mmCIF file with all atom_site columns, C-alpha atoms in Angstrom:
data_model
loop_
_atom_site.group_PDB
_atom_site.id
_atom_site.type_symbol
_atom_site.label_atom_id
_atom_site.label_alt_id
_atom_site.label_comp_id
_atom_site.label_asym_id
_atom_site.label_entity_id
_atom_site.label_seq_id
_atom_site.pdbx_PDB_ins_code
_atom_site.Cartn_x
_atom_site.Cartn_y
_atom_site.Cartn_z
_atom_site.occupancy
_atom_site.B_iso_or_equiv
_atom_site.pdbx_formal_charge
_atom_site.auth_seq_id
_atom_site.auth_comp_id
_atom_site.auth_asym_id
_atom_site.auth_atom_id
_atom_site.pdbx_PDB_model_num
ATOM 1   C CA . UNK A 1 1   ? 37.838  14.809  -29.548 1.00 65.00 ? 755 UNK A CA 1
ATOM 2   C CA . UNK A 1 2   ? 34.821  16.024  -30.665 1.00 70.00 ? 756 UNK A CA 1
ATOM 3   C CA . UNK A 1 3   ? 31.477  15.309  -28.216 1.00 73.00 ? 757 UNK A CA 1
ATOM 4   C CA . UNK A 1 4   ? 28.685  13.684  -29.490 1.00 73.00 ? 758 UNK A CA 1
ATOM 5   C CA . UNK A 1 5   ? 25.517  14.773  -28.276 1.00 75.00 ? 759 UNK A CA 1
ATOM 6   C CA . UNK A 1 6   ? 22.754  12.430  -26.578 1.00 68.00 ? 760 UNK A CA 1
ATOM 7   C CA . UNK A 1 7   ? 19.186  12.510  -27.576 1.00 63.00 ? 761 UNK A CA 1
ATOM 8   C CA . UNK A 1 8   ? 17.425  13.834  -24.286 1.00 69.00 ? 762 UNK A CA 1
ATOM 9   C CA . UNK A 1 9   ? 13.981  11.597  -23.176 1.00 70.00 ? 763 UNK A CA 1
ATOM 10  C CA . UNK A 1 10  ? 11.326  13.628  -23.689 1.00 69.00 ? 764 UNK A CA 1
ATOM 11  C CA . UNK A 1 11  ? 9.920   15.416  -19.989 1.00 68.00 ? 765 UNK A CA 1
ATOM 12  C CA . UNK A 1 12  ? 6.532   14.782  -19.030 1.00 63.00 ? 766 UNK A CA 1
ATOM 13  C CA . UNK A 1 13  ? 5.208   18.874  -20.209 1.00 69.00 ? 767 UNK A CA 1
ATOM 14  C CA . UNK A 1 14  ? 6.519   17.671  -23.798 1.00 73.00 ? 768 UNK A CA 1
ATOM 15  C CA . UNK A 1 15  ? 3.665   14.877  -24.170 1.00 75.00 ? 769 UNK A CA 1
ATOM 16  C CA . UNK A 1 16  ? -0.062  15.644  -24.499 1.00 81.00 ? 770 UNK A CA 1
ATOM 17  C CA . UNK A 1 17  ? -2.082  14.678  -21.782 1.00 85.00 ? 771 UNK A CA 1
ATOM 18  C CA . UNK A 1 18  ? -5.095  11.515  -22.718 1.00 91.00 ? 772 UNK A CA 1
ATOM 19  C CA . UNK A 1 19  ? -7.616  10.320  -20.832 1.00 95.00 ? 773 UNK A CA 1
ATOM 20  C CA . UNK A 1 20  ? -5.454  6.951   -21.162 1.00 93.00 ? 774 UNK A CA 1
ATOM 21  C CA . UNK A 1 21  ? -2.309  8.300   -19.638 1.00 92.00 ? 775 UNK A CA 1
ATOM 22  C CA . UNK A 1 22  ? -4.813  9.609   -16.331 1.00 94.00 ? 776 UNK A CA 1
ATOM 23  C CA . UNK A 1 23  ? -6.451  6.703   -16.026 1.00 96.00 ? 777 UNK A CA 1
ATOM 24  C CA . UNK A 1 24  ? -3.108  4.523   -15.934 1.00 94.00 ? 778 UNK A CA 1
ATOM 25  C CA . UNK A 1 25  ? -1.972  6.981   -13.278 1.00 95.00 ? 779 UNK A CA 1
ATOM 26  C CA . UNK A 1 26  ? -5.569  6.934   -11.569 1.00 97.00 ? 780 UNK A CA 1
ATOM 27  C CA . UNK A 1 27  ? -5.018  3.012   -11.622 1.00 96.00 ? 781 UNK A CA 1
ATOM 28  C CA . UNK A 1 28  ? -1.880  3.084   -9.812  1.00 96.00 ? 782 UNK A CA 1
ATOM 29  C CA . UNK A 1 29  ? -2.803  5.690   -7.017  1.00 97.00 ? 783 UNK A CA 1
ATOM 30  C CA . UNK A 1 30  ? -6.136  3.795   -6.604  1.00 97.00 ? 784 UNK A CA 1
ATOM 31  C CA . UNK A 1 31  ? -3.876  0.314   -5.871  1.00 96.00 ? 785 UNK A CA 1
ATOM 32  C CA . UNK A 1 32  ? -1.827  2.363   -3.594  1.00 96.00 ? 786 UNK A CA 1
ATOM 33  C CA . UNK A 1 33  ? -5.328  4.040   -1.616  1.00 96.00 ? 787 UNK A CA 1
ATOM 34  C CA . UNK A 1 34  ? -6.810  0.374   -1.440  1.00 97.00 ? 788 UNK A CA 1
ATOM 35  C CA . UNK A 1 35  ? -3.732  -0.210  1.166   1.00 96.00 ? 789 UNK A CA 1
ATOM 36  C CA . UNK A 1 36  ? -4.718  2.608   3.385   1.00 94.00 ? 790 UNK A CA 1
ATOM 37  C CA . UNK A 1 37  ? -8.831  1.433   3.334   1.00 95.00 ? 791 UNK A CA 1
ATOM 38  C CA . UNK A 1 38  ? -8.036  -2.257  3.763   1.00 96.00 ? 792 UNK A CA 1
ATOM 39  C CA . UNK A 1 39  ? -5.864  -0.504  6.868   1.00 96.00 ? 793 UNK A CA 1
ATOM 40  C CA . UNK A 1 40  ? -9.081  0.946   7.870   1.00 96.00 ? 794 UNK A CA 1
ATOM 41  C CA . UNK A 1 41  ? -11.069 -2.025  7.191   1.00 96.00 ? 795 UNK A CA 1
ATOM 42  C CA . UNK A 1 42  ? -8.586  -3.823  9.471   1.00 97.00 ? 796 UNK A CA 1
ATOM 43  C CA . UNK A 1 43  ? -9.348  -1.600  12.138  1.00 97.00 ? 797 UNK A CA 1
ATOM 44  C CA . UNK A 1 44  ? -13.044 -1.871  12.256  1.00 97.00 ? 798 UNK A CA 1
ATOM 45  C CA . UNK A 1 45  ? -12.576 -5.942  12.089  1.00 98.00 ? 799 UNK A CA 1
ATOM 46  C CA . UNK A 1 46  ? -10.296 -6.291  14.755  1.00 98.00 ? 800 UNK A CA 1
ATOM 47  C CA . UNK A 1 47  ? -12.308 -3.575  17.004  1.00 98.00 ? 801 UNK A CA 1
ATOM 48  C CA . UNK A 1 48  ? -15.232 -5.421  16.694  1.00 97.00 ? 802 UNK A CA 1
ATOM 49  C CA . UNK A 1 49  ? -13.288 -8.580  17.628  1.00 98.00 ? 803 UNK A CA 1
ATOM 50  C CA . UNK A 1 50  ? -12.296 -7.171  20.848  1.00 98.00 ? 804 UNK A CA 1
ATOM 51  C CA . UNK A 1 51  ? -15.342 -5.715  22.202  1.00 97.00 ? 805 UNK A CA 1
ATOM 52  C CA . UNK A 1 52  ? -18.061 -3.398  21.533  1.00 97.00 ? 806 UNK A CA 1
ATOM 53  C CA . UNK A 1 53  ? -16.793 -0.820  23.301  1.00 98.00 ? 807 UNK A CA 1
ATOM 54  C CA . UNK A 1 54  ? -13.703 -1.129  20.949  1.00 97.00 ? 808 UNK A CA 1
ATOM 55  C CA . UNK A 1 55  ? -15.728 -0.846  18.367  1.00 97.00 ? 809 UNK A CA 1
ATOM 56  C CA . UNK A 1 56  ? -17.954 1.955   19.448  1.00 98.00 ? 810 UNK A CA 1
ATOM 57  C CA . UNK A 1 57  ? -14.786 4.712   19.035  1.00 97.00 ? 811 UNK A CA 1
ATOM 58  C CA . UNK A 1 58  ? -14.284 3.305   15.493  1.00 97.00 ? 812 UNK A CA 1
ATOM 59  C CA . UNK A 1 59  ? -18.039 3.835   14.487  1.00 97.00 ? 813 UNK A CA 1
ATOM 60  C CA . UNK A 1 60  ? -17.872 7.147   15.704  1.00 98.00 ? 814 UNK A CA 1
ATOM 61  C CA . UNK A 1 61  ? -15.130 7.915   13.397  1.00 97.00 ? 815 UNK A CA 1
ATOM 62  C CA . UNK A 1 62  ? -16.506 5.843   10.215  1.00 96.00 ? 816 UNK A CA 1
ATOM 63  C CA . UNK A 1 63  ? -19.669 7.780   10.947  1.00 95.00 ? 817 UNK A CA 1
ATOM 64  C CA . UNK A 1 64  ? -18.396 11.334  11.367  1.00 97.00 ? 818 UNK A CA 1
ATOM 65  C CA . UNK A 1 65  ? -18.538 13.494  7.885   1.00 97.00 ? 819 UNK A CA 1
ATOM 66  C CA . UNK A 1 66  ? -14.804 12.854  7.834   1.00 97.00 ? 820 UNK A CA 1
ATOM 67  C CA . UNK A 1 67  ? -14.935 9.578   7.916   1.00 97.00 ? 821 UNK A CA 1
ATOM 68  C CA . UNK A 1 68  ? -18.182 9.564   5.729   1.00 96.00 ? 822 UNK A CA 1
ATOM 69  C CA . UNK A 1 69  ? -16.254 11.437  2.665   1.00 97.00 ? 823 UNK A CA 1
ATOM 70  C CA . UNK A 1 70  ? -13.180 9.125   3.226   1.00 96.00 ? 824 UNK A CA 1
ATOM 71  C CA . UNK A 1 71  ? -15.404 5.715   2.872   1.00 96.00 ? 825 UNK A CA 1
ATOM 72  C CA . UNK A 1 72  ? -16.644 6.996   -0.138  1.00 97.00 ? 826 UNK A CA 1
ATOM 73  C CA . UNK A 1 73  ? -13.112 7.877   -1.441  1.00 97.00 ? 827 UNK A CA 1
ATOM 74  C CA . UNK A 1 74  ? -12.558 4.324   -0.951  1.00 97.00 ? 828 UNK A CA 1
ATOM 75  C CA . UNK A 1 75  ? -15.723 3.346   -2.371  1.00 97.00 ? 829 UNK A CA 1
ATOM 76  C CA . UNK A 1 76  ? -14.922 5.114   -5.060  1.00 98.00 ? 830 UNK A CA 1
ATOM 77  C CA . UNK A 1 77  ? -11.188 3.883   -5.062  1.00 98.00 ? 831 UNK A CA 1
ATOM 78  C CA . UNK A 1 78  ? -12.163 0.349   -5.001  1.00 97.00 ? 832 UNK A CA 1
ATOM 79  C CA . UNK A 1 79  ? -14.436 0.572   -8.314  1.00 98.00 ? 833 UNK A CA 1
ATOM 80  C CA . UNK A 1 80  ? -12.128 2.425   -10.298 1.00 98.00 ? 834 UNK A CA 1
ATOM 81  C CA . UNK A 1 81  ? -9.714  -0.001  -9.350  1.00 98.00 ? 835 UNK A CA 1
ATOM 82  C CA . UNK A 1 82  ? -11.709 -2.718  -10.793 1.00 98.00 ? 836 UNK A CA 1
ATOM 83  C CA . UNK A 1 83  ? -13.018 -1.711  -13.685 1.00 98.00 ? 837 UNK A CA 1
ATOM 84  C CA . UNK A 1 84  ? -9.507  -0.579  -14.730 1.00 97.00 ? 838 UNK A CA 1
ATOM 85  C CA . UNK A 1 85  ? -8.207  -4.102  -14.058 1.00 96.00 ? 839 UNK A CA 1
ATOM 86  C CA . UNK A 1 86  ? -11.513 -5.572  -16.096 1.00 96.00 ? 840 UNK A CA 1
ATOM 87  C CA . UNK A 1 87  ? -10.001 -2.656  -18.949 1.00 96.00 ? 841 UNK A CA 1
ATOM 88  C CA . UNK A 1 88  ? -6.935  -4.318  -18.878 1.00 94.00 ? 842 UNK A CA 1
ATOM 89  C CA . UNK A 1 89  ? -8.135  -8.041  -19.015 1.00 96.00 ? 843 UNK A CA 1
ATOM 90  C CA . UNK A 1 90  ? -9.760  -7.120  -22.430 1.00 95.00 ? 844 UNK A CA 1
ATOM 91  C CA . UNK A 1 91  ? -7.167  -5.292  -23.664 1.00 94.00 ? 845 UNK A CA 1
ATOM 92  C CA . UNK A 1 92  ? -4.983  -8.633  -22.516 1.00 94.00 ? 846 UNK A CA 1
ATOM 93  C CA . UNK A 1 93  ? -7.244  -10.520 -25.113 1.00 95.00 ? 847 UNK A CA 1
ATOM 94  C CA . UNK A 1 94  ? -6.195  -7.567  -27.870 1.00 93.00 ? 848 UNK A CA 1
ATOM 95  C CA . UNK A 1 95  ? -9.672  -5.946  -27.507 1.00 94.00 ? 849 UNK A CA 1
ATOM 96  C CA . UNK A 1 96  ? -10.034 -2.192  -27.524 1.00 93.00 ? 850 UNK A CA 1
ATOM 97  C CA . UNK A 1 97  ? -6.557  -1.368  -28.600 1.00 93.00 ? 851 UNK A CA 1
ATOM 98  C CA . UNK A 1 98  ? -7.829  1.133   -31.681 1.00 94.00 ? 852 UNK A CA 1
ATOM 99  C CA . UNK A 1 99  ? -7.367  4.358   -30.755 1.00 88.00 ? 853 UNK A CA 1
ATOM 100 C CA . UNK A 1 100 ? -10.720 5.462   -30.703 1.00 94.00 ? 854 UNK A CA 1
ATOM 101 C CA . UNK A 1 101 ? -12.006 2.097   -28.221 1.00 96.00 ? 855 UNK A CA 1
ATOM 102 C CA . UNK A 1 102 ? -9.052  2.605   -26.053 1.00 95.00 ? 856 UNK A CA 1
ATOM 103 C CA . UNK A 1 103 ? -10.373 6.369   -24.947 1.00 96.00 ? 857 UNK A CA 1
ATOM 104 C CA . UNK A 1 104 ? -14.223 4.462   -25.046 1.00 96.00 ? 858 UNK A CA 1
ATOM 105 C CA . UNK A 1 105 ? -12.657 2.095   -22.409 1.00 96.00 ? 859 UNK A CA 1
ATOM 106 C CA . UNK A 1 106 ? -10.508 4.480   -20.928 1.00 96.00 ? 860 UNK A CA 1
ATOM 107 C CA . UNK A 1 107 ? -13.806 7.238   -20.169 1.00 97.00 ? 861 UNK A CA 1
ATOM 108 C CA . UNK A 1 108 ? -15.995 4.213   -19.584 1.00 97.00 ? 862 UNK A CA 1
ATOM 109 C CA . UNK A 1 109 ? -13.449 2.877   -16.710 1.00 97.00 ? 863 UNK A CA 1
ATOM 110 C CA . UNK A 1 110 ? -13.905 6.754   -14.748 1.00 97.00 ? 864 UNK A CA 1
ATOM 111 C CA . UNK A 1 111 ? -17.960 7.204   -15.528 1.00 98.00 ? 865 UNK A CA 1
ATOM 112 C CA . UNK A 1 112 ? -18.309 3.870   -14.403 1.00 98.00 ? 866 UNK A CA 1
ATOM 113 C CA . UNK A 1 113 ? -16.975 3.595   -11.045 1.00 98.00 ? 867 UNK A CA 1
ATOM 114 C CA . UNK A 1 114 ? -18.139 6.891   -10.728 1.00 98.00 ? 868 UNK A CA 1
ATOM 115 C CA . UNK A 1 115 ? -21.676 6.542   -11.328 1.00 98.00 ? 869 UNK A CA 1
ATOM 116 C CA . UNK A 1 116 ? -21.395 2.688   -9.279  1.00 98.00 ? 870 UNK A CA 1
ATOM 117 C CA . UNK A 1 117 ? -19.947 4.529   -6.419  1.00 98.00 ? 871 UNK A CA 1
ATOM 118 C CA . UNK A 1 118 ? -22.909 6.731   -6.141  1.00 98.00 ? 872 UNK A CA 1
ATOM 119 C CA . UNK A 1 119 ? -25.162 3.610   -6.741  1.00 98.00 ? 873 UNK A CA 1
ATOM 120 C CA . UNK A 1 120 ? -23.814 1.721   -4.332  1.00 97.00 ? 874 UNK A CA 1
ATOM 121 C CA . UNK A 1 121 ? -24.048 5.136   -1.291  1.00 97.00 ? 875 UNK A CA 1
ATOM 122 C CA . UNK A 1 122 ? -27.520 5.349   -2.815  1.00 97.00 ? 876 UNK A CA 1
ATOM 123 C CA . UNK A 1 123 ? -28.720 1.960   -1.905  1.00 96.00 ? 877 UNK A CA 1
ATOM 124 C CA . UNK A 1 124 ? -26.690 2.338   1.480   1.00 91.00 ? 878 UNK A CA 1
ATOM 125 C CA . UNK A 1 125 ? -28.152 5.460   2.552   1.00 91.00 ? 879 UNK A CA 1
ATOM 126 C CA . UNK A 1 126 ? -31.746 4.604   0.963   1.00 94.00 ? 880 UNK A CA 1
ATOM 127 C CA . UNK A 1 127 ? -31.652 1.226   3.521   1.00 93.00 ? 881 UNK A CA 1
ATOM 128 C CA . UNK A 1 128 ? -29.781 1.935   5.832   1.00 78.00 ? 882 UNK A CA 1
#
């Protein structure tokens, strides 16, 4: 009996990193990070639901630099998160699909929640 050999799928060093493949994987892990923030929003809801001085622990924390640098994670989580699904609602239409709009879309997706992330601290920190 002679064996036949199988083709092997390719491993993930073989294929070339694009700013489409991060941004897929960015999309995913920024789903998975919006269920630990709306954890946290949770929290502060239900603490201020109870009583201020349930609350008052909870500020601390959301106020501390820790908890500072984590809100804005999720700031940032949440827009990136949006503006991918937005990316693929026009690609849904069959917009953007050439391969020189899809890295447009793709690099517009991560400079825009970026740069709306740091809008949105800068208005917060400019009122508040």
């Amino acid at each position: 009996m002679t064996v036949r050999s199988r083709p092997l799928s390719p491993h993930l060093q073989i294929y070339r990193w694009t700013i489409t493949m991060a941004m897929s994987i960015a999309h995913r892990a920024t789903g998975i990070a919006l269920y630990a923030g709306t954890v946290l929003l949770v929290l502060w809801l239900g603490a201020a639901a109870i009583s201020q001085q349930a609350l008052n622990p909870v500020n601390d924390l959301y106020g501390s630099w820790f908890g500072q640098l984590v809100l804005f994670a999720y700031t940032w989580a949440i827009l990136h998160h949006m503006l991918g699904g937005i990316r693929h609602f026009i690609w849904d239409f069959i917009i953007g699909l050439e391969p020189g709009k899809r890295e447009a879309l793709a690099w517009a997706n991560l400079a825009g929640s970026v740069v709306l992330t740091l809008l949105v601290w800068t208005i917060f920190v400019w009122v508040g």
